[in-house]
Short mmCIF file of C-alpha atoms in Angstrom, two decimals:
data_model
loop_
_atom_site.label_atom_id
_atom_site.label_comp_id
_atom_site.label_asym_id
_atom_site.label_seq_id
_atom_site.Cartn_x
_atom_site.Cartn_y
_atom_site.Cartn_z
CA ILE A 23 109.46 110.94 118.54
CA ARG A 24 108.27 114.54 118.83
CA LEU A 25 106.91 115.87 115.51
CA PRO A 26 107.67 119.43 114.26
CA GLU A 27 105.02 122.02 115.32
CA TYR A 28 103.06 123.76 112.64
CA ALA A 29 100.66 126.67 112.91
CA VAL A 30 97.68 124.94 111.41
CA GLY A 31 94.88 127.32 112.44
CA ASN A 32 91.58 126.38 110.78
CA SER A 33 93.18 124.54 107.95
CA PRO A 34 92.28 120.80 107.34
CA LEU A 35 94.45 118.66 109.43
CA ALA A 36 95.78 115.12 108.89
CA VAL A 37 98.29 113.47 111.32
CA VAL A 38 99.83 110.33 109.68
CA LEU A 39 102.02 108.26 112.02
CA THR A 40 104.01 105.36 110.52
CA ARG A 41 106.07 103.01 112.53
CA LEU A 42 109.53 102.30 111.22
CA ARG A 43 109.89 98.61 110.53
CA THR A 44 111.96 96.25 108.36
CA ASP A 45 111.37 93.12 106.31
CA PRO A 46 110.58 90.46 108.96
CA LEU A 47 112.38 87.82 106.68
CA GLU A 48 115.69 89.70 107.07
CA ARG A 49 116.82 87.59 110.02
CA TRP A 50 119.70 89.79 111.03
CA ARG A 51 117.55 92.99 111.52
CA SER A 52 114.80 93.94 113.91
CA ASP A 53 112.21 96.75 113.62
CA PRO A 54 113.82 100.09 114.52
CA GLU A 55 110.43 100.80 116.31
CA PRO A 56 108.78 97.74 117.84
CA THR A 57 105.91 100.04 118.82
CA LEU A 58 104.58 103.51 117.61
CA ARG A 59 105.31 106.33 120.00
CA ARG A 60 104.70 109.86 118.75
CA ARG A 61 104.07 113.25 120.20
CA PHE A 62 102.54 116.16 118.22
CA THR A 63 101.03 119.72 119.01
CA VAL A 64 97.93 121.41 117.67
CA ASP A 65 97.05 125.02 117.98
CA THR A 66 93.37 124.73 117.44
CA ALA A 67 90.92 122.48 119.30
CA ARG A 68 89.33 120.04 116.91
CA SER A 69 87.59 116.54 116.62
CA VAL A 70 89.32 113.79 114.71
CA GLY A 71 88.58 110.53 113.30
CA VAL A 72 90.90 107.62 113.71
CA THR A 73 92.02 105.04 111.12
CA VAL A 74 94.54 102.34 111.95
CA THR A 75 96.53 99.92 109.94
CA LEU A 76 97.29 96.77 111.79
CA GLY A 77 99.86 94.20 110.71
CA LEU A 78 100.62 90.58 111.63
CA ASP A 79 103.60 90.14 113.95
CA GLU A 80 105.12 87.63 111.67
CA ARG A 81 107.83 86.88 114.22
CA ALA A 82 105.31 85.95 116.90
CA ASP A 83 105.64 82.26 118.12
CA ASP A 84 103.55 79.50 116.66
CA ALA A 85 101.04 79.20 119.30
CA THR A 86 100.26 83.04 119.21
CA ILE A 87 99.63 82.99 115.41
CA ASP A 88 97.74 79.73 115.65
CA ALA A 89 95.38 81.19 118.16
CA LEU A 90 94.91 84.34 116.23
CA MET A 91 94.18 82.41 113.02
CA GLY A 92 92.02 79.66 114.47
CA THR A 93 94.55 76.91 113.81
CA SER A 94 95.31 73.97 116.04
CA GLY A 95 97.83 71.29 115.60
CA ALA A 96 101.67 70.86 115.83
CA VAL A 97 103.74 73.73 117.16
CA SER A 98 107.45 74.46 116.85
CA ASP A 99 109.80 76.16 119.22
CA ARG A 100 111.46 77.95 116.28
CA ARG A 101 111.07 78.46 112.58
CA LEU A 102 112.33 80.35 109.67
CA VAL A 103 112.52 83.89 110.93
CA GLY A 104 109.60 86.03 109.85
CA ASP A 105 107.71 83.40 107.81
CA PRO A 106 104.46 82.42 109.59
CA ALA A 107 103.82 79.83 106.86
CA SER A 108 106.89 77.88 108.07
CA ARG A 109 105.35 77.22 111.55
CA GLY A 110 104.77 73.72 113.02
CA SER A 111 101.18 73.37 112.00
CA SER A 112 102.37 73.19 108.33
CA ALA A 113 104.03 69.83 108.93
CA THR A 114 100.66 68.08 109.80
CA ASP A 115 98.25 69.85 107.47
CA GLY A 116 98.24 67.28 104.60
CA ASP A 117 99.45 69.99 102.14
CA PRO A 118 102.80 68.98 100.30
CA SER A 119 103.23 72.61 99.32
CA THR A 120 103.69 73.75 102.98
CA ALA A 121 106.40 72.63 105.61
CA TRP A 122 107.72 73.35 108.90
CA THR A 123 111.19 74.92 108.36
CA THR A 124 113.79 75.76 110.93
CA PRO A 125 115.92 78.91 111.00
CA PHE A 126 119.29 79.22 109.32
CA ASP A 127 122.24 78.03 111.50
CA ASP A 128 120.02 77.26 114.56
CA VAL A 129 118.88 73.90 113.29
CA VAL A 130 120.05 71.19 115.71
CA GLY A 131 117.71 71.39 118.78
CA ALA A 132 114.80 72.81 116.89
CA THR A 133 111.69 70.85 118.15
CA LEU A 134 108.26 70.04 116.81
CA THR A 135 105.59 69.16 119.46
CA LEU A 136 102.62 67.11 118.11
CA PRO A 137 99.34 66.53 119.87
CA THR A 138 98.39 62.82 119.92
CA THR A 139 95.15 60.81 120.20
CA GLY A 140 96.88 57.51 120.97
CA PRO A 141 100.27 55.70 121.03
CA VAL A 142 102.67 56.45 118.27
CA GLN A 143 105.47 54.00 117.17
CA GLU A 144 106.00 54.16 113.44
CA ILE A 145 106.50 57.72 112.04
CA SER A 146 106.54 58.72 108.31
CA LEU A 147 108.78 61.81 107.83
CA GLN A 148 108.98 63.60 104.48
CA GLN A 149 111.74 66.21 103.86
CA PRO A 150 112.53 68.33 100.83
CA VAL A 151 115.01 66.51 98.37
CA ASP A 152 117.30 69.13 97.18
CA ASP A 153 120.50 70.88 98.40
CA ARG A 154 118.83 74.09 99.57
CA TYR A 155 117.98 72.36 103.03
CA SER A 156 120.00 70.39 105.49
CA THR A 157 118.83 66.85 105.90
CA ILE A 158 117.70 65.44 109.35
CA THR A 159 119.60 62.24 110.30
CA GLU A 160 118.62 61.76 114.03
CA LEU A 161 115.80 62.69 116.19
CA ASP A 162 115.23 62.89 119.96
CA VAL A 163 111.71 61.67 120.52
CA THR A 164 110.16 62.71 123.88
CA ASP A 165 106.83 61.48 125.48
CA ALA A 166 105.51 61.26 128.91
CA THR A 167 108.14 58.60 129.95
CA GLY A 168 111.32 60.29 128.75
CA THR A 169 113.50 60.95 125.62
CA THR A 170 114.77 58.39 123.07
CA ARG A 171 117.34 59.15 120.25
CA VAL A 172 116.45 57.47 117.05
CA ALA A 173 118.10 57.46 113.55
CA VAL A 174 116.26 58.76 110.59
CA PRO A 175 116.90 56.53 107.57
CA LYS A 176 118.14 58.13 104.36
CA PRO A 177 114.99 59.68 102.57
CA ASP A 178 113.81 57.93 99.39
CA ALA A 179 113.17 59.68 96.01
CA THR A 180 110.07 61.53 97.52
CA GLY A 181 111.90 62.66 100.60
CA THR A 182 110.16 60.15 102.89
CA SER A 183 111.75 58.19 105.73
CA THR A 184 110.13 55.72 108.11
CA VAL A 185 111.21 56.03 111.69
CA ASP A 186 110.57 53.15 114.10
CA LEU A 187 110.42 53.77 117.72
CA PRO A 188 111.56 51.23 120.22
CA ALA A 189 108.25 51.44 122.10
CA PRO A 190 104.90 53.14 121.67
CA THR A 191 104.71 56.67 123.06
CA THR A 192 102.54 57.64 126.12
CA GLY A 193 100.89 60.83 126.97
CA SER A 194 98.96 63.52 125.04
CA THR A 195 101.88 64.84 123.05
CA VAL A 196 105.13 63.56 121.36
CA SER A 197 108.06 65.97 120.57
CA LEU A 198 110.50 65.59 117.77
CA ALA A 199 113.82 67.38 118.36
CA ILE A 200 116.45 67.51 115.58
CA ALA A 201 119.44 65.90 116.95
CA ALA A 202 121.82 65.61 113.99
CA ILE A 203 121.78 66.69 110.41
CA GLU A 204 123.69 66.35 107.17
CA ALA A 205 124.47 69.93 106.87
CA HIS A 206 124.37 71.89 103.71
CA THR A 207 125.65 75.48 103.72
CA THR A 208 125.31 78.69 101.86
CA THR A 209 127.37 81.93 101.74
CA ASP A 210 125.76 84.70 103.77
CA ARG A 211 125.21 87.74 101.54
CA ARG A 212 126.23 90.31 104.12
CA PHE A 213 129.77 89.16 105.32
CA ALA A 214 130.36 86.00 102.96
CA GLU A 215 130.23 83.82 106.05
CA GLN A 216 129.09 80.24 105.73
CA SER A 217 125.55 79.71 107.10
CA VAL A 218 123.92 76.38 107.73
CA LEU A 219 120.80 75.92 105.65
CA PRO A 220 117.53 75.16 107.43
CA ALA A 221 116.02 71.76 107.76
CA SER A 222 112.34 71.24 106.90
CA ILE A 223 109.67 68.69 107.41
CA ILE A 224 106.90 68.74 104.69
CA GLU A 225 104.76 66.14 106.49
CA VAL A 226 104.90 64.03 109.53
CA THR A 227 102.34 61.24 109.80
CA ALA A 228 101.56 58.37 112.03
CA ASP A 229 98.78 56.50 113.70
CA GLY A 230 97.93 58.48 116.86
CA ILE A 231 99.19 61.99 115.64
CA SER A 232 96.50 64.57 115.32
CA ARG A 233 96.20 66.53 112.09
CA THR A 234 96.12 70.22 111.82
CA VAL A 235 92.71 71.75 112.01
CA ALA A 236 92.14 75.19 110.44
CA THR A 237 88.96 77.11 111.23
CA THR A 238 87.58 80.49 110.04
CA PRO A 239 89.23 83.11 112.49
CA VAL A 240 86.72 84.60 114.79
CA GLY A 241 86.65 88.29 115.24
CA THR A 242 88.10 89.31 118.70
CA GLY A 243 85.48 92.28 118.84
CA CYS A 244 86.62 95.48 120.28
CA ARG A 245 90.30 95.48 121.23
CA ASP A 246 91.55 98.33 123.45
CA ASP A 247 94.95 96.98 123.91
CA LEU A 248 96.63 98.11 120.74
CA LEU A 249 96.50 101.87 120.73
CA SER A 250 96.06 104.87 123.10
CA VAL A 251 95.84 108.59 122.61
CA ASP A 252 96.97 110.62 125.66
CA GLY A 253 96.91 107.41 127.76
CA THR A 254 93.27 106.64 126.94
CA PRO A 255 92.85 103.25 125.19
CA ILE A 256 91.11 103.43 121.70
CA ALA A 257 88.91 100.39 121.25
CA LEU A 258 89.46 99.04 117.64
CA ALA A 259 86.96 96.85 115.84
CA VAL A 260 88.92 93.68 114.85
CA ASP A 261 86.33 91.49 113.21
CA ALA A 262 86.54 88.17 111.24
CA ALA A 263 87.08 89.95 108.09
CA ALA A 264 90.07 91.93 109.64
CA LEU A 265 91.64 88.62 110.74
CA HIS A 266 91.22 87.13 107.32
CA ASP A 267 92.99 90.07 105.79
CA LEU A 268 95.86 89.67 108.41
CA ALA A 269 96.18 85.95 107.47
CA THR A 270 96.15 86.44 103.70
CA GLU A 271 97.59 89.97 103.24
CA GLY A 272 99.58 90.48 106.37
CA SER A 273 97.74 93.74 107.18
CA THR A 274 94.22 95.28 107.58
CA THR A 275 92.64 98.62 108.23
CA VAL A 276 90.36 99.03 111.14
CA HIS A 277 88.46 101.88 112.93
CA PRO A 278 87.20 102.52 116.43
CA CYS A 279 84.38 100.49 117.70
CA ASP A 280 82.26 103.71 118.25
CA SER A 281 81.64 106.59 115.68
CA VAL A 282 82.39 109.23 118.15
CA ALA A 283 85.08 111.58 116.97
CA LEU A 284 88.03 111.97 119.30
CA PRO A 285 88.53 115.44 120.80
CA LEU A 286 91.97 117.03 120.52
CA GLY A 287 92.40 120.16 122.64
CA VAL A 288 95.08 122.78 122.11
CA GLY A 289 98.45 121.60 123.07
CA THR A 290 100.46 118.48 123.04
CA HIS A 291 99.23 114.94 122.41
CA ASP A 292 100.75 111.53 122.67
CA VAL A 293 99.93 108.48 120.56
CA GLU A 294 101.24 105.02 121.60
CA SER A 295 100.80 101.51 120.28
CA MET A 296 101.27 98.08 121.76
CA ARG A 297 102.28 94.79 120.14
CA VAL A 298 99.91 92.04 121.61
CA GLY A 299 98.71 88.70 120.50
CA GLY A 300 100.42 88.56 117.18
CA VAL A 301 98.97 91.97 116.06
CA GLU A 302 100.95 95.23 115.81
CA VAL A 303 100.10 98.74 114.80
CA ASP A 304 101.92 99.89 111.60
CA ARG A 305 100.15 103.22 111.14
CA ALA A 306 97.67 105.56 112.88
CA VAL A 307 95.92 108.31 110.84
CA LEU A 308 94.02 111.05 112.58
CA THR A 309 91.94 113.37 110.34
CA ASP A 310 89.39 116.08 111.03
CA ALA A 311 86.05 114.51 111.56
CA VAL A 312 84.28 117.91 111.44
CA ALA A 313 85.43 120.77 109.15
CA LEU A 314 86.30 123.86 111.24
CA ALA A 315 84.54 127.05 110.40
CA PRO A 316 86.62 129.39 108.07
CA ALA A 317 87.47 132.68 109.32
CA ALA A 318 85.14 135.53 108.56
CA ASP A 319 85.54 137.29 105.11
CA ALA A 320 87.67 140.49 105.65
CA ALA A 321 86.81 143.76 103.76
CA VAL A 322 89.85 143.31 101.66
CA VAL A 323 89.88 143.05 97.92
CA VAL A 324 92.75 142.56 95.50
CA LYS A 325 92.32 144.26 92.08
CA SER A 326 94.26 143.65 88.91
CA SER A 327 97.08 146.09 88.60
CA PHE A 328 100.06 146.55 86.27
CA SER A 329 103.68 147.08 87.27
CA PRO A 330 106.08 148.27 84.46
CA GLY A 331 108.62 145.64 83.63
CA ILE A 332 106.77 143.00 85.57
CA GLY A 333 103.33 142.69 83.93
CA PRO A 334 99.87 142.18 85.29
CA LEU A 335 99.73 141.08 88.79
CA VAL A 336 97.10 138.36 88.50
CA GLY A 337 98.19 135.19 90.50
CA VAL A 338 96.70 135.69 93.97
CA ALA A 339 96.65 133.46 96.99
CA TYR A 340 96.04 133.96 100.75
CA ASP A 341 98.63 132.37 103.01
CA SER A 342 96.54 131.80 106.15
CA PRO A 343 99.12 130.34 108.49
CA ASN A 344 101.21 133.51 107.93
CA ASN A 345 98.41 135.83 107.43
CA ARG A 346 99.63 137.39 104.13
CA VAL A 347 98.64 137.86 100.56
CA LEU A 348 100.73 136.26 97.85
CA VAL A 349 100.49 137.76 94.38
CA TYR A 350 102.32 136.22 91.44
CA PRO A 351 103.08 137.97 87.90
CA ASP A 352 101.75 136.63 84.82
CA PHE A 353 103.24 137.70 81.40
CA SER A 354 100.30 136.42 79.34
CA THR A 355 97.75 138.65 77.83
CA ASP A 356 94.88 136.87 79.47
CA ILE A 357 94.38 137.93 83.03
CA VAL A 358 93.54 134.90 85.14
CA ARG A 359 92.92 135.29 88.98
CA TYR A 360 93.40 132.46 91.50
CA SER A 361 92.02 132.61 94.96
CA PRO A 362 90.39 130.43 97.55
CA ALA A 363 87.36 132.67 97.22
CA GLY A 364 87.33 132.71 93.40
CA VAL A 365 86.78 135.68 91.10
CA GLN A 366 83.94 138.06 91.58
CA SER A 367 83.08 141.04 89.29
CA GLY A 368 86.73 141.30 88.11
CA GLU A 369 88.06 141.39 91.69
CA VAL A 370 89.46 138.67 93.86
CA THR A 371 87.88 138.65 97.44
CA LEU A 372 90.01 136.84 100.08
CA ALA A 373 88.94 135.19 103.33
CA GLY A 374 90.66 136.00 106.51
CA ALA A 375 92.37 139.15 107.52
CA PRO A 376 95.47 139.57 105.43
CA THR A 377 98.06 142.19 106.30
#
């Protein structure tokens, strides 16, 4: 997107660039702008500081978000769109308030892959007990030797079923793919169509299944793969605190790794962002790092005067982009003068060279 051109001159400058995006939970919509691409023009050479707002790519796959957040455990091949808390690791974290949840409609075939420390034969599966979810009735269990379809008994009052496998699993992982469900539906709010509600696993436990391990995110240091100006990468400091904010708040504010101001010459400049490793750029702000010197005072003064039928001409301002003096009438008896340079000895002295 090319921004409108403005005659900025020596006025303070802030260029605020915000990526158009949608609520990631709205499964039928995608961001109008997956990345930020902007072009703008300045008419005065200047140096700017850079402030960047990063967002968590909440539609990134489980493995990408787990790697970013320092989590290891089960991963799914799909989940509730735009909800990182519904990823596979939530099914093995020992927390009954979290769960792996599939998307709407695309339920059958959804697969949860679990790392194992030994053979698995008896699996305890806990599902939500209410009509807001579809209920899993069959699973395809895959290990190093192949795939076996097993029935999932009707959940008890706590939502728990015990699934017995015909033989212990082998290999370092076991995958549970949803093969059949007791479907519950809802009316889609857009077109009043019937949609199949998601299935969900609150917890899956068994001897031999590894539990989710959550560690404190480790900062990735200087990342130069997220933002560039005029084709030159800008290295951004993404530390542990920034990753913590991404995990808990969904966004964080970062700055370049070095404190050197970015020079912008007269002319056109391009700002582009990338979406990498579960991180996306939501906003980039370029602001003057060093104030530009004001124009020299001109030998021009504006004195209070009176015009019949109008009143005292007392409101004064200098419009520097257009190089003109603006004078506003004031019908009060008290003469008050306004100017960037203030009032001196009953006269208003203006900076610049007004015409």
